[in-house]
Coordinates of C-alpha atoms in Angstrom, one line a residue:
M12 CA 84.3 11.0 65.6
S13 CA 84.0 12.8 62.0
R14 CA 87.0 16.1 62.5
L15 CA 89.2 17.4 60.6
L16 CA 91.7 20.5 60.5
V17 CA 91.3 23.6 58.5
S18 CA 95.0 24.7 58.4
A19 CA 97.1 27.0 55.4
A20 CA 100.6 27.7 54.1
H21 CA 100.8 30.8 55.7
K22 CA 98.7 33.2 57.7
S23 CA 96.3 35.1 55.6
S24 CA 95.6 32.6 53.5
G25 CA 92.0 32.9 54.0
K26 CA 91.6 29.9 56.1
T27 CA 89.1 31.5 59.2
T28 CA 86.8 32.2 56.5
V29 CA 87.0 28.7 55.1
T30 CA 86.4 27.5 58.2
I31 CA 83.2 29.7 59.4
G32 CA 81.8 29.0 55.7
L33 CA 81.8 25.6 56.8
C34 CA 80.3 25.6 59.7
A35 CA 77.5 27.6 58.2
A36 CA 76.8 25.2 55.5
L37 CA 77.4 21.9 56.8
S38 CA 75.3 23.7 59.8
A39 CA 72.6 24.4 58.0
R40 CA 72.3 20.9 56.0
G41 CA 71.5 20.0 60.0
L42 CA 74.4 18.7 61.0
K43 CA 75.5 19.2 64.7
V44 CA 79.0 21.2 63.6
Q45 CA 81.7 21.8 66.8
P46 CA 84.4 24.3 66.2
F47 CA 87.6 24.8 68.3
K48 CA 89.9 27.4 67.5
K49 CA 93.8 26.7 67.5
G50 CA 96.2 29.2 69.7
P51 CA 94.7 32.1 72.7
D52 CA 92.5 33.6 70.2
Y53 CA 89.0 35.1 70.8
I54 CA 87.8 36.8 67.9
D55 CA 87.9 33.9 65.5
P56 CA 86.2 32.1 67.7
M57 CA 83.1 33.9 68.2
W58 CA 82.7 34.6 64.5
L59 CA 83.1 30.6 64.5
S60 CA 80.3 30.4 67.1
Q61 CA 78.0 32.3 65.9
A62 CA 78.3 30.9 62.6
S63 CA 77.9 26.5 64.0
G64 CA 75.5 27.8 67.1
H65 CA 77.9 26.3 69.4
D66 CA 80.2 27.4 71.7
C67 CA 84.1 27.4 69.9
F68 CA 87.1 26.0 72.5
N69 CA 90.6 27.2 72.6
L70 CA 93.1 24.5 72.3
D71 CA 96.4 25.5 72.9
P72 CA 100.0 22.8 73.3
Y73 CA 101.6 25.8 74.8
L74 CA 99.4 26.7 77.5
M75 CA 97.7 23.6 77.9
T76 CA 99.5 19.9 78.4
P77 CA 98.3 17.5 76.0
D78 CA 96.1 15.2 77.9
Q79 CA 93.9 18.4 78.4
I80 CA 93.7 19.6 75.0
I81 CA 92.8 15.5 74.3
G82 CA 89.9 15.8 77.3
C83 CA 88.7 19.5 75.8
F84 CA 87.8 18.4 72.8
T85 CA 86.8 14.6 73.2
H86 CA 84.1 16.1 75.8
Q87 CA 83.1 18.9 73.9
A88 CA 83.3 17.4 69.8
A89 CA 81.3 14.0 72.0
G90 CA 77.6 14.2 70.1
A91 CA 78.9 16.3 67.6
D92 CA 78.2 15.0 63.8
I93 CA 81.8 16.5 62.6
S94 CA 84.0 18.5 64.9
I95 CA 86.0 21.4 62.6
V96 CA 89.5 22.8 64.3
E97 CA 90.8 26.1 62.5
G98 CA 94.3 26.8 62.8
N99 CA 96.2 29.6 63.5
K100 CA 99.1 31.0 61.3
G101 CA 100.7 28.2 58.8
L102 CA 100.5 24.6 59.4
Y103 CA 104.4 24.0 61.0
D104 CA 104.5 27.3 62.4
G105 CA 104.7 27.7 65.8
L106 CA 107.1 29.1 68.8
A107 CA 109.0 25.4 69.3
L108 CA 112.2 24.9 66.5
D109 CA 110.8 21.2 66.7
G110 CA 107.2 22.2 66.2
S111 CA 105.8 21.0 69.2
N112 CA 103.4 23.7 69.3
S113 CA 102.2 24.2 65.4
N114 CA 99.6 23.0 64.0
A115 CA 101.1 20.1 63.0
A116 CA 101.5 19.0 66.4
L117 CA 98.0 19.6 66.9
A118 CA 97.2 17.2 64.1
H119 CA 99.0 14.6 65.4
L120 CA 98.0 14.8 68.5
L121 CA 94.4 14.7 67.9
G122 CA 94.8 12.1 64.6
L123 CA 93.3 15.5 62.5
P124 CA 93.2 15.2 58.3
V125 CA 94.0 18.0 57.3
V126 CA 92.4 20.2 54.4
L127 CA 95.3 23.2 53.1
V128 CA 93.2 26.5 52.6
L129 CA 96.4 27.9 49.6
D130 CA 96.1 31.4 48.6
V131 CA 96.5 30.3 44.7
R132 CA 96.7 34.3 43.4
G133 CA 99.8 34.2 41.4
M134 CA 100.9 30.7 41.1
T135 CA 100.0 28.1 38.6
R136 CA 102.8 24.9 38.2
G137 CA 104.7 26.0 41.6
I138 CA 101.5 25.0 43.6
A139 CA 102.7 21.2 43.1
P140 CA 106.5 21.9 45.0
L141 CA 104.5 23.3 47.6
I142 CA 102.2 20.5 48.3
L143 CA 104.6 18.2 47.9
G144 CA 107.1 20.4 51.0
Y145 CA 104.4 20.1 53.1
Q146 CA 103.7 16.9 52.5
A147 CA 107.3 15.6 52.9
F148 CA 108.1 17.8 55.5
D149 CA 106.2 15.4 58.2
A150 CA 105.2 11.9 57.5
N151 CA 102.7 12.2 60.8
I152 CA 100.5 14.7 58.8
R153 CA 98.2 13.2 56.2
I154 CA 97.3 16.1 54.0
A155 CA 93.9 15.0 53.0
G156 CA 93.1 17.8 50.6
V157 CA 93.4 21.8 49.4
I158 CA 90.8 24.4 49.3
L159 CA 92.1 27.1 46.4
N160 CA 91.5 30.1 47.3
Q161 CA 91.6 33.5 45.6
L162 CA 91.1 32.2 42.0
G163 CA 91.6 34.7 39.2
G164 CA 89.1 32.8 36.9
S165 CA 87.3 29.1 35.6
R166 CA 91.0 29.4 33.3
H167 CA 93.2 29.6 36.5
E168 CA 91.1 26.9 38.4
A169 CA 91.9 24.6 35.3
K170 CA 95.1 25.1 35.4
L171 CA 96.3 24.2 39.1
R172 CA 93.7 21.5 39.1
A173 CA 95.3 19.9 36.4
V174 CA 99.1 20.5 37.9
I175 CA 97.9 19.5 41.4
E176 CA 96.5 16.1 39.3
H177 CA 99.1 15.5 37.5
Y178 CA 102.5 15.9 40.3
T179 CA 100.9 15.1 43.3
D180 CA 97.6 12.7 44.7
V181 CA 95.9 15.7 47.1
T182 CA 92.6 15.6 46.5
V183 CA 91.1 19.7 45.4
L184 CA 88.1 19.7 47.5
G185 CA 87.1 23.5 46.5
A186 CA 88.1 26.3 44.5
I187 CA 86.9 29.9 45.6
A188 CA 87.1 32.6 43.4
H189 CA 87.8 35.6 44.5
D190 CA 84.8 37.1 45.9
P191 CA 84.7 41.1 48.6
Q192 CA 81.3 39.8 49.8
L193 CA 84.1 37.2 51.4
A194 CA 85.5 39.6 53.3
L195 CA 85.6 40.1 57.0
V196 CA 86.5 43.6 57.7
E197 CA 89.3 44.0 60.1
R198 CA 91.1 47.0 62.0
H199 CA 93.8 47.6 64.2
L200 CA 93.9 44.8 66.4
G201 CA 92.6 42.7 63.8
L202 CA 89.4 41.6 62.8
M203 CA 86.2 42.7 64.1
P204 CA 84.5 40.9 66.3
N205 CA 81.0 39.7 65.1
Q206 CA 78.7 41.4 67.8
E207 CA 80.1 44.3 66.6
C208 CA 78.5 44.0 63.1
D209 CA 75.1 44.5 62.7
D210 CA 75.5 42.6 59.9
A211 CA 77.0 39.4 61.0
T212 CA 74.0 36.9 60.8
Q213 CA 73.6 38.3 57.3
H214 CA 77.3 37.7 56.7
V215 CA 77.7 34.6 57.7
Q216 CA 74.8 32.9 56.0
T217 CA 76.3 34.5 53.2
I218 CA 79.8 32.9 53.3
G219 CA 78.1 29.3 53.8
Q220 CA 76.1 30.1 50.8
R221 CA 79.3 30.8 48.7
I222 CA 81.1 27.9 50.1
A223 CA 79.0 25.8 49.7
E224 CA 78.5 26.3 46.4
Q225 CA 82.6 26.1 45.5
V226 CA 83.4 23.4 47.6
D227 CA 82.3 20.1 47.5
L228 CA 80.3 19.7 51.5
G229 CA 80.2 15.9 50.5
Q230 CA 84.1 15.3 50.1
I231 CA 84.4 17.2 52.8
I232 CA 82.3 14.7 55.6
D233 CA 83.9 11.7 54.1
L234 CA 86.8 13.2 55.1
A235 CA 86.4 13.9 58.5
K236 CA 85.4 10.4 59.1
S237 CA 88.1 9.3 57.5
A238 CA 89.7 9.9 61.2
S239 CA 91.5 7.4 62.9
A240 CA 90.2 5.9 66.5
L241 CA 91.6 9.0 69.4
R242 CA 92.4 7.7 72.1
A243 CA 91.2 8.8 75.0
S244 CA 92.5 11.1 77.7
P245 CA 94.0 9.3 81.4
V246 CA 92.9 12.4 83.5
S247 CA 89.8 14.4 83.7
T248 CA 88.2 15.3 80.3
S249 CA 88.8 19.5 80.9
V250 CA 87.6 21.8 82.9
A251 CA 85.1 23.0 81.0
A252 CA 83.6 19.4 82.3
E253 CA 83.3 20.2 86.1
A254 CA 80.6 22.7 84.9
V255 CA 78.7 19.2 85.8
A256 CA 79.4 19.5 89.3
A257 CA 77.4 19.7 91.6
K258 CA 77.1 23.5 92.7
P259 CA 76.2 25.2 96.1
D260 CA 72.7 25.7 97.3
Q261 CA 73.7 29.9 97.2
P262 CA 75.0 30.8 94.2
L263 CA 77.4 33.9 94.1
R264 CA 76.2 36.6 91.8
L265 CA 79.5 37.2 89.1
G266 CA 78.3 40.2 87.0
I267 CA 79.7 39.3 83.1
M268 CA 80.7 42.8 81.2
R269 CA 79.2 41.6 77.7
D270 CA 78.6 43.7 74.8
K271 CA 79.9 46.0 72.1
A272 CA 83.2 47.5 74.4
F273 CA 83.5 43.9 75.9
G274 CA 83.1 40.3 74.6
F275 CA 87.0 38.6 75.1
Y276 CA 86.1 35.1 77.6
Y277 CA 86.7 31.9 76.9
P278 CA 84.1 29.5 77.4
D279 CA 85.9 26.9 79.4
D280 CA 86.4 29.9 81.8
L281 CA 83.0 31.0 82.0
L282 CA 82.0 27.6 82.3
A283 CA 84.5 27.2 85.3
L284 CA 82.9 30.2 86.9
Q285 CA 79.6 28.3 87.5
A286 CA 81.1 25.1 88.6
A287 CA 82.5 26.6 91.0
G288 CA 79.1 28.1 92.5
A289 CA 79.1 31.4 90.8
E290 CA 75.9 32.7 89.4
L291 CA 77.1 34.8 85.7
V292 CA 75.1 38.2 85.7
P293 CA 75.1 40.0 82.5
V294 CA 76.5 43.6 82.8
N295 CA 75.9 45.7 79.9
A296 CA 78.5 48.7 79.6
L297 CA 76.6 50.7 77.2
Q298 CA 73.1 50.6 78.2
D299 CA 73.4 49.6 81.9
S300 CA 72.7 53.0 84.1
V301 CA 73.9 51.4 87.6
L302 CA 75.2 48.0 88.3
P303 CA 72.7 44.6 89.9
P304 CA 73.0 43.7 93.3
L305 CA 76.7 41.9 93.1
D306 CA 78.7 39.7 94.9
G307 CA 81.9 40.7 92.4
L308 CA 82.9 41.1 88.8
F309 CA 84.7 39.9 85.9
I310 CA 85.1 42.7 83.0
G311 CA 86.9 40.9 80.1
G312 CA 88.5 42.1 77.0
G313 CA 87.4 43.6 74.5
F314 CA 87.8 47.5 72.8
P315 CA 86.9 50.3 74.9
E316 CA 88.6 52.8 72.7
V317 CA 85.9 51.9 69.8
F318 CA 83.5 53.0 71.9
M319 CA 85.0 55.8 74.1
P320 CA 82.3 58.4 73.8
E321 CA 79.9 55.4 74.6
L322 CA 81.3 54.4 77.5
Q323 CA 82.0 58.1 78.7
A324 CA 78.0 59.2 78.3
N325 CA 77.6 56.8 80.5
A326 CA 78.3 58.7 83.3
A327 CA 75.5 56.9 86.1
L328 CA 77.4 53.5 85.7
R329 CA 80.9 54.3 85.6
S330 CA 79.6 56.1 88.6
S331 CA 78.4 52.9 89.9
I332 CA 80.6 51.0 89.4
R333 CA 83.7 53.3 91.2
S334 CA 81.0 53.3 94.4
A335 CA 80.9 49.4 94.4
I336 CA 84.8 49.6 94.2
E337 CA 85.4 51.7 96.8
A338 CA 83.0 50.3 98.5
G339 CA 84.9 46.8 98.5
L340 CA 83.3 45.1 95.8
P341 CA 85.7 42.0 94.0
V342 CA 86.7 42.6 90.5
Y343 CA 88.5 40.7 88.0
A344 CA 89.7 43.5 84.9
E345 CA 91.8 41.8 82.1
C346 CA 93.5 44.3 79.1
G347 CA 89.9 46.1 78.2
G348 CA 88.5 46.2 81.2
L349 CA 91.6 47.1 82.9
M350 CA 91.1 50.8 80.6
Y351 CA 87.8 50.9 81.7
L352 CA 88.7 50.9 85.7
A353 CA 91.4 53.1 85.1
R354 CA 90.4 57.1 85.2
T355 CA 91.0 58.4 81.2
L356 CA 91.6 56.7 78.2
R357 CA 93.2 58.6 75.2
W358 CA 93.5 58.0 72.1
K359 CA 94.6 59.6 68.7
D360 CA 93.5 63.0 70.0
T361 CA 90.8 62.2 71.6
Q362 CA 90.6 61.9 75.9
V363 CA 87.5 60.8 77.4
D364 CA 86.7 59.7 81.1
M365 CA 86.6 55.8 82.0
V366 CA 85.4 54.6 85.8
G367 CA 88.1 55.8 87.5
A368 CA 88.3 53.5 89.9
L369 CA 92.2 52.9 89.5
P370 CA 94.5 56.0 89.8
V371 CA 96.2 55.4 86.9
D372 CA 95.3 57.0 83.0
V373 CA 95.7 54.7 79.4
L374 CA 97.3 56.0 76.6
M375 CA 97.0 54.0 72.9
H376 CA 99.8 53.7 70.9
E377 CA 99.6 53.0 67.3
R378 CA 102.1 49.2 67.6
P379 CA 101.4 46.7 69.9
V380 CA 103.1 46.9 73.3
G381 CA 102.5 43.6 74.4
R382 CA 102.0 40.7 72.1
G383 CA 102.7 36.9 72.9
Y384 CA 102.4 34.5 75.3
V385 CA 103.1 35.6 78.6
T386 CA 104.9 33.7 82.4
L387 CA 103.9 35.6 85.5
Q388 CA 104.4 35.1 89.0
T389 CA 102.5 35.9 91.9
T390 CA 103.8 38.1 94.5
A391 CA 102.6 38.5 98.3
D392 CA 99.9 41.5 97.1
A393 CA 97.9 39.3 95.3
P394 CA 94.2 38.9 96.9
W395 CA 93.2 35.7 95.4
L396 CA 96.1 33.6 97.7
T397 CA 95.4 31.6 100.5
A398 CA 97.5 29.5 103.0
T399 CA 97.5 26.6 100.3
E400 CA 98.0 29.2 97.6
P401 CA 101.4 31.2 99.0
A402 CA 103.1 33.6 96.3
G403 CA 105.2 31.8 94.0
Q404 CA 102.7 30.3 91.7
T405 CA 103.8 30.6 87.8
L406 CA 101.1 31.3 85.4
R407 CA 100.7 30.9 81.7
G408 CA 98.7 33.5 79.8
H409 CA 98.8 35.6 76.8
E410 CA 98.9 39.7 75.7
F411 CA 97.7 41.8 73.1
H412 CA 97.0 45.3 73.8
Y413 CA 98.4 48.5 72.1
S414 CA 97.6 50.6 75.7
S415 CA 99.9 51.9 78.4
L416 CA 99.3 53.3 81.9
E417 CA 100.4 57.0 83.1
N418 CA 100.5 58.6 85.7
M419 CA 100.8 55.8 88.0
P420 CA 101.3 56.3 92.0
S421 CA 104.7 55.0 93.2
D422 CA 103.1 52.8 96.0
L423 CA 100.9 50.5 93.6
K424 CA 100.7 47.2 94.8
F425 CA 101.1 44.0 91.9
A426 CA 100.2 41.2 92.0
Y427 CA 102.2 39.3 89.3
R428 CA 106.3 39.3 88.4
V429 CA 106.6 39.3 84.4
L430 CA 109.0 36.7 83.6
R431 CA 108.2 36.8 79.6
G432 CA 106.3 39.3 78.1
H433 CA 105.8 42.9 78.8
G434 CA 102.4 43.4 81.4
I435 CA 101.9 46.4 82.8
D436 CA 105.5 48.1 82.7
G437 CA 108.1 45.3 81.4
E438 CA 108.7 44.3 85.3
R439 CA 105.0 44.1 86.9
D440 CA 101.4 43.3 86.0
G441 CA 97.7 42.5 88.0
L442 CA 97.5 46.3 89.9
V443 CA 95.4 45.4 92.6
H444 CA 93.8 48.1 94.5
R445 CA 91.1 47.7 97.0
N446 CA 89.3 44.3 95.8
V447 CA 90.2 44.7 92.4
L448 CA 92.9 43.1 90.4
A449 CA 93.3 44.5 86.9
S450 CA 95.7 43.5 84.5
Y451 CA 96.6 43.1 80.8
A452 CA 97.3 39.6 81.2
H453 CA 94.3 37.3 79.7
L454 CA 94.5 34.0 81.4
R455 CA 92.8 30.7 81.1
T456 CA 91.5 28.5 83.3
G457 CA 92.8 24.4 83.4
A458 CA 95.6 26.2 80.7
G459 CA 98.3 27.6 83.0
S460 CA 95.9 28.9 85.7
D461 CA 93.5 28.3 87.8
W462 CA 92.1 31.8 88.4
A463 CA 88.3 31.2 88.1
H464 CA 88.1 28.9 91.2
Q465 CA 90.4 31.1 92.9
F466 CA 88.7 34.2 91.8
V467 CA 84.6 32.7 93.0
N468 CA 86.7 31.8 96.2
F469 CA 87.9 34.8 97.1
V470 CA 84.7 36.5 96.2
R471 CA 82.7 33.9 98.3
R472 CA 85.9 34.6 101.2
R473 CA 85.0 38.8 100.9
K474 CA 80.6 37.6 101.2
I475 CA 81.6 35.5 104.3
A476 CA 83.5 38.3 106.3
N477 CA 81.0 41.0 104.9
E478 CA 77.8 38.8 106.2
T479 CA 79.6 37.4 109.7
Q480 CA 80.2 41.3 111.0
L481 CA 79.5 41.4 114.6
P482 CA 75.8 42.1 115.7
G483 CA 75.0 45.7 115.2
A484 CA 77.8 46.5 112.9
A485 CA 75.1 47.7 110.4
R486 CA 71.9 49.6 110.4
T487 CA 69.3 50.6 108.2
L488 CA 67.8 54.3 107.1
L489 CA 64.5 55.3 105.6
V490 CA 64.9 57.3 103.1
K491 CA 62.3 58.4 100.9
G492 CA 60.6 55.3 101.7
Q493 CA 63.0 53.1 101.2
L494 CA 65.6 51.4 103.3
V495 CA 69.3 52.0 102.9
T496 CA 72.4 50.6 104.3
T497 CA 74.8 51.3 106.4
D498 CA 77.5 50.5 109.2
V499 CA 77.2 50.8 112.7
E500 CA 78.9 54.3 112.4
G501 CA 76.8 55.8 109.5
Y502 CA 78.9 55.1 106.3
L503 CA 77.3 53.9 103.5
K504 CA 77.4 49.8 102.8
N505 CA 77.1 51.1 99.2
L506 CA 78.4 54.2 97.9
G507 CA 76.4 54.3 95.0
E508 CA 73.5 54.6 97.4
W509 CA 74.2 58.6 98.2
S510 CA 71.9 61.0 97.9
E511 CA 70.7 64.4 99.0
D512 CA 67.8 62.9 100.7
F513 CA 70.3 60.5 101.7
A514 CA 72.4 63.6 103.9
R515 CA 69.3 65.0 104.9
A516 CA 67.7 61.7 106.4
Q517 CA 71.1 61.1 107.7
A518 CA 71.7 64.0 109.4
E519 CA 67.4 64.3 111.3
S520 CA 68.8 60.8 112.6
E521 CA 71.7 62.8 114.4
Q522 CA 69.4 65.8 115.2
L523 CA 71.5 68.1 112.5
E524 CA 70.0 70.9 110.9
L525 CA 71.5 71.2 107.3
T526 CA 72.1 74.8 106.0
D527 CA 73.6 75.9 103.7
A528 CA 77.2 75.9 105.1
H529 CA 76.4 72.3 105.2
W530 CA 75.5 71.5 101.7
Q531 CA 78.7 74.0 100.8
V532 CA 80.7 71.5 102.5
I533 CA 78.8 68.4 101.4
H534 CA 79.5 69.7 98.0
Y535 CA 82.6 70.7 98.1
L536 CA 83.6 67.2 99.5
R537 CA 82.4 64.4 96.4
A538 CA 83.7 67.2 94.1
Y539 CA 87.1 67.0 95.9
F540 CA 86.9 63.1 95.7
E541 CA 85.8 62.8 92.2
E542 CA 88.9 65.1 91.4
H543 CA 91.6 63.6 93.7
R544 CA 90.4 60.3 94.1
V545 CA 91.5 60.9 97.6
Q546 CA 88.8 62.5 100.7
A547 CA 90.1 66.0 101.7
Q548 CA 91.7 67.1 105.1
V549 CA 90.6 68.9 107.4
R550 CA 93.7 71.4 106.8
V551 CA 92.5 71.3 103.3
M552 CA 89.3 72.3 103.9
I553 CA 90.2 74.7 105.7
K554 CA 92.5 76.4 103.2
H555 CA 89.6 76.4 100.6
F556 CA 86.8 78.1 103.1
A557 CA 89.2 80.3 104.4
K558 CA 89.0 81.6 100.9
V559 CA 85.0 80.8 100.8
W560 CA 84.1 82.1 103.7
G561 CA 87.1 85.1 104.9
P562 CA 89.2 83.7 107.6
E563 CA 86.3 84.1 110.3
L564 CA 84.2 81.2 109.4
G565 CA 86.9 79.6 107.2
N566 CA 88.5 77.8 110.2
N567 CA 89.3 74.3 112.2
H568 CA 86.9 75.7 115.2
H569 CA 83.8 76.9 112.8
L570 CA 83.7 73.5 110.6
H571 CA 83.7 71.4 113.8
E572 CA 80.6 73.3 115.1
L573 CA 79.1 72.6 111.6
F574 CA 79.8 69.2 112.3
P575 CA 79.1 68.2 115.8
I576 CA 79.7 64.8 116.2
G577 CA 83.0 63.4 114.9
G578 CA 83.9 67.1 113.0
P579 CA 84.3 67.6 109.7
Q580 CA 86.4 64.8 108.9
K581 CA 83.8 62.3 110.2
Q582 CA 80.5 63.3 110.2
G583 CA 81.2 65.6 106.9
N584 CA 82.2 62.5 104.8
R585 CA 79.7 60.8 106.5
L586 CA 77.0 62.9 105.2
A587 CA 78.7 63.4 101.6
G588 CA 78.6 60.0 101.5
L589 CA 82.3 59.3 101.4
L590 CA 84.3 55.8 103.4
K591 CA 85.8 56.2 106.5
T592 CA 89.5 58.1 106.7
K593 CA 92.3 55.6 106.8
G594 CA 92.6 57.1 111.2
E595 CA 89.6 55.7 111.5
H596 CA 89.7 52.4 110.3

């Protein structure tokens, strides 16, 4: 199994650019290249996937057991001509003092020859003790070659090659000159995702061509082939491999929001969702005007703050999502997804409206609020729990957010207690509202949690519950030639289907003739709910219409005359396409 690790002496040495270039250059030669990324990262893997044409999988010693890492690697690398693992930070960097979760530990576990990318700006003879020190620090690690990066010119390269040849036994596999065309765009949270770059394909091709010109690809291939035999994992290959398991005859339709604003998904999570019986349905937050028919929705992380105007402009989709959530749609949202479901998002001097399904506002900061690995413990309010999965589970994940929540009601429910990390407020994470679980933590199935299967099972339970209501618990109403479903009392099943035509058809079925006064009440109820996210009580309605109509008409008696079937609280809300009040449940 041909394989190698691309690492560095320290962060920002250029290993991501080099790895992208190697994947692109070797793929251009006709090789099947399987990329991997060490650690919890979304953006680097997106670029590596584009460069290789294959999904990049993350290998994380903190979140995964050694057998899980071996299983994931061997399963995904099977059939590849060469597998390339990109490290994170420096070769020996990691959380643990003993280096047990470092890049070097991963190299030792998987038997990976190491290619060290060195930023050589300002270096000449000093490169020798650097290489010798890295070789001597851990005898179990095989540093098979170095790639010199950011060279100042041909004379600089000649000096470095002479020093390395004289003092070390390490092969120089390539020498890359400083080149602005190799740069990847960075911003406040790191690299810009490839999906946001209109010229990503051309940029990757350029990087591949430059690397092919300056790195000996033949030596890279030979080095990868020299890796020793890798032991097989004694356990099931990986969660990703479970995707080959039999799927239910009728899979659930699970929406996945994928566009320029939202794109942070681990491929093994998506495979696990499919293995659990979910059909993944793409949703575009920037272009789609309405949610397609769905049983559940997953909104991953991303950069909603970068696309604030576009997200606010798509009011139709935001309204469709809000209505679906109010009607009970199961939703899981991580980080950027949490921000999108809030009422508003404020960054610098700009504030925009978001979905408004969660009673919170989001504020962006200049520095990270939560960053790094997290450890969570489920509470009794975690919505996916079952009798066999009680509260108190310990989950591992990671977070990286520059935002915080404001104006949170005191009675919010949370799915997690934070044992390590920050979460929403340093103590809690996983905001729970109706069938929504929204958190700053990023989870990964098979890496400290089994969230994909738990979420799909929760979606399935909610669907079965909706489909097994008592006979007569639903009815249909003909609206402009289309059948619209309501419950037995006339409340919409999908609040997004409300229209004035629905109100007219509903009123006609109840032998109620709508007047201007009725429409004033209906529009007031809808406007009040849009603003406050709760339905107006009768006393609030009386106070409002006493000012509008005067006390002779703006009173409880007149409102009940207008809405004789259940009164203004019930019939008014029903015609306005709103939910049952708490007293009616």
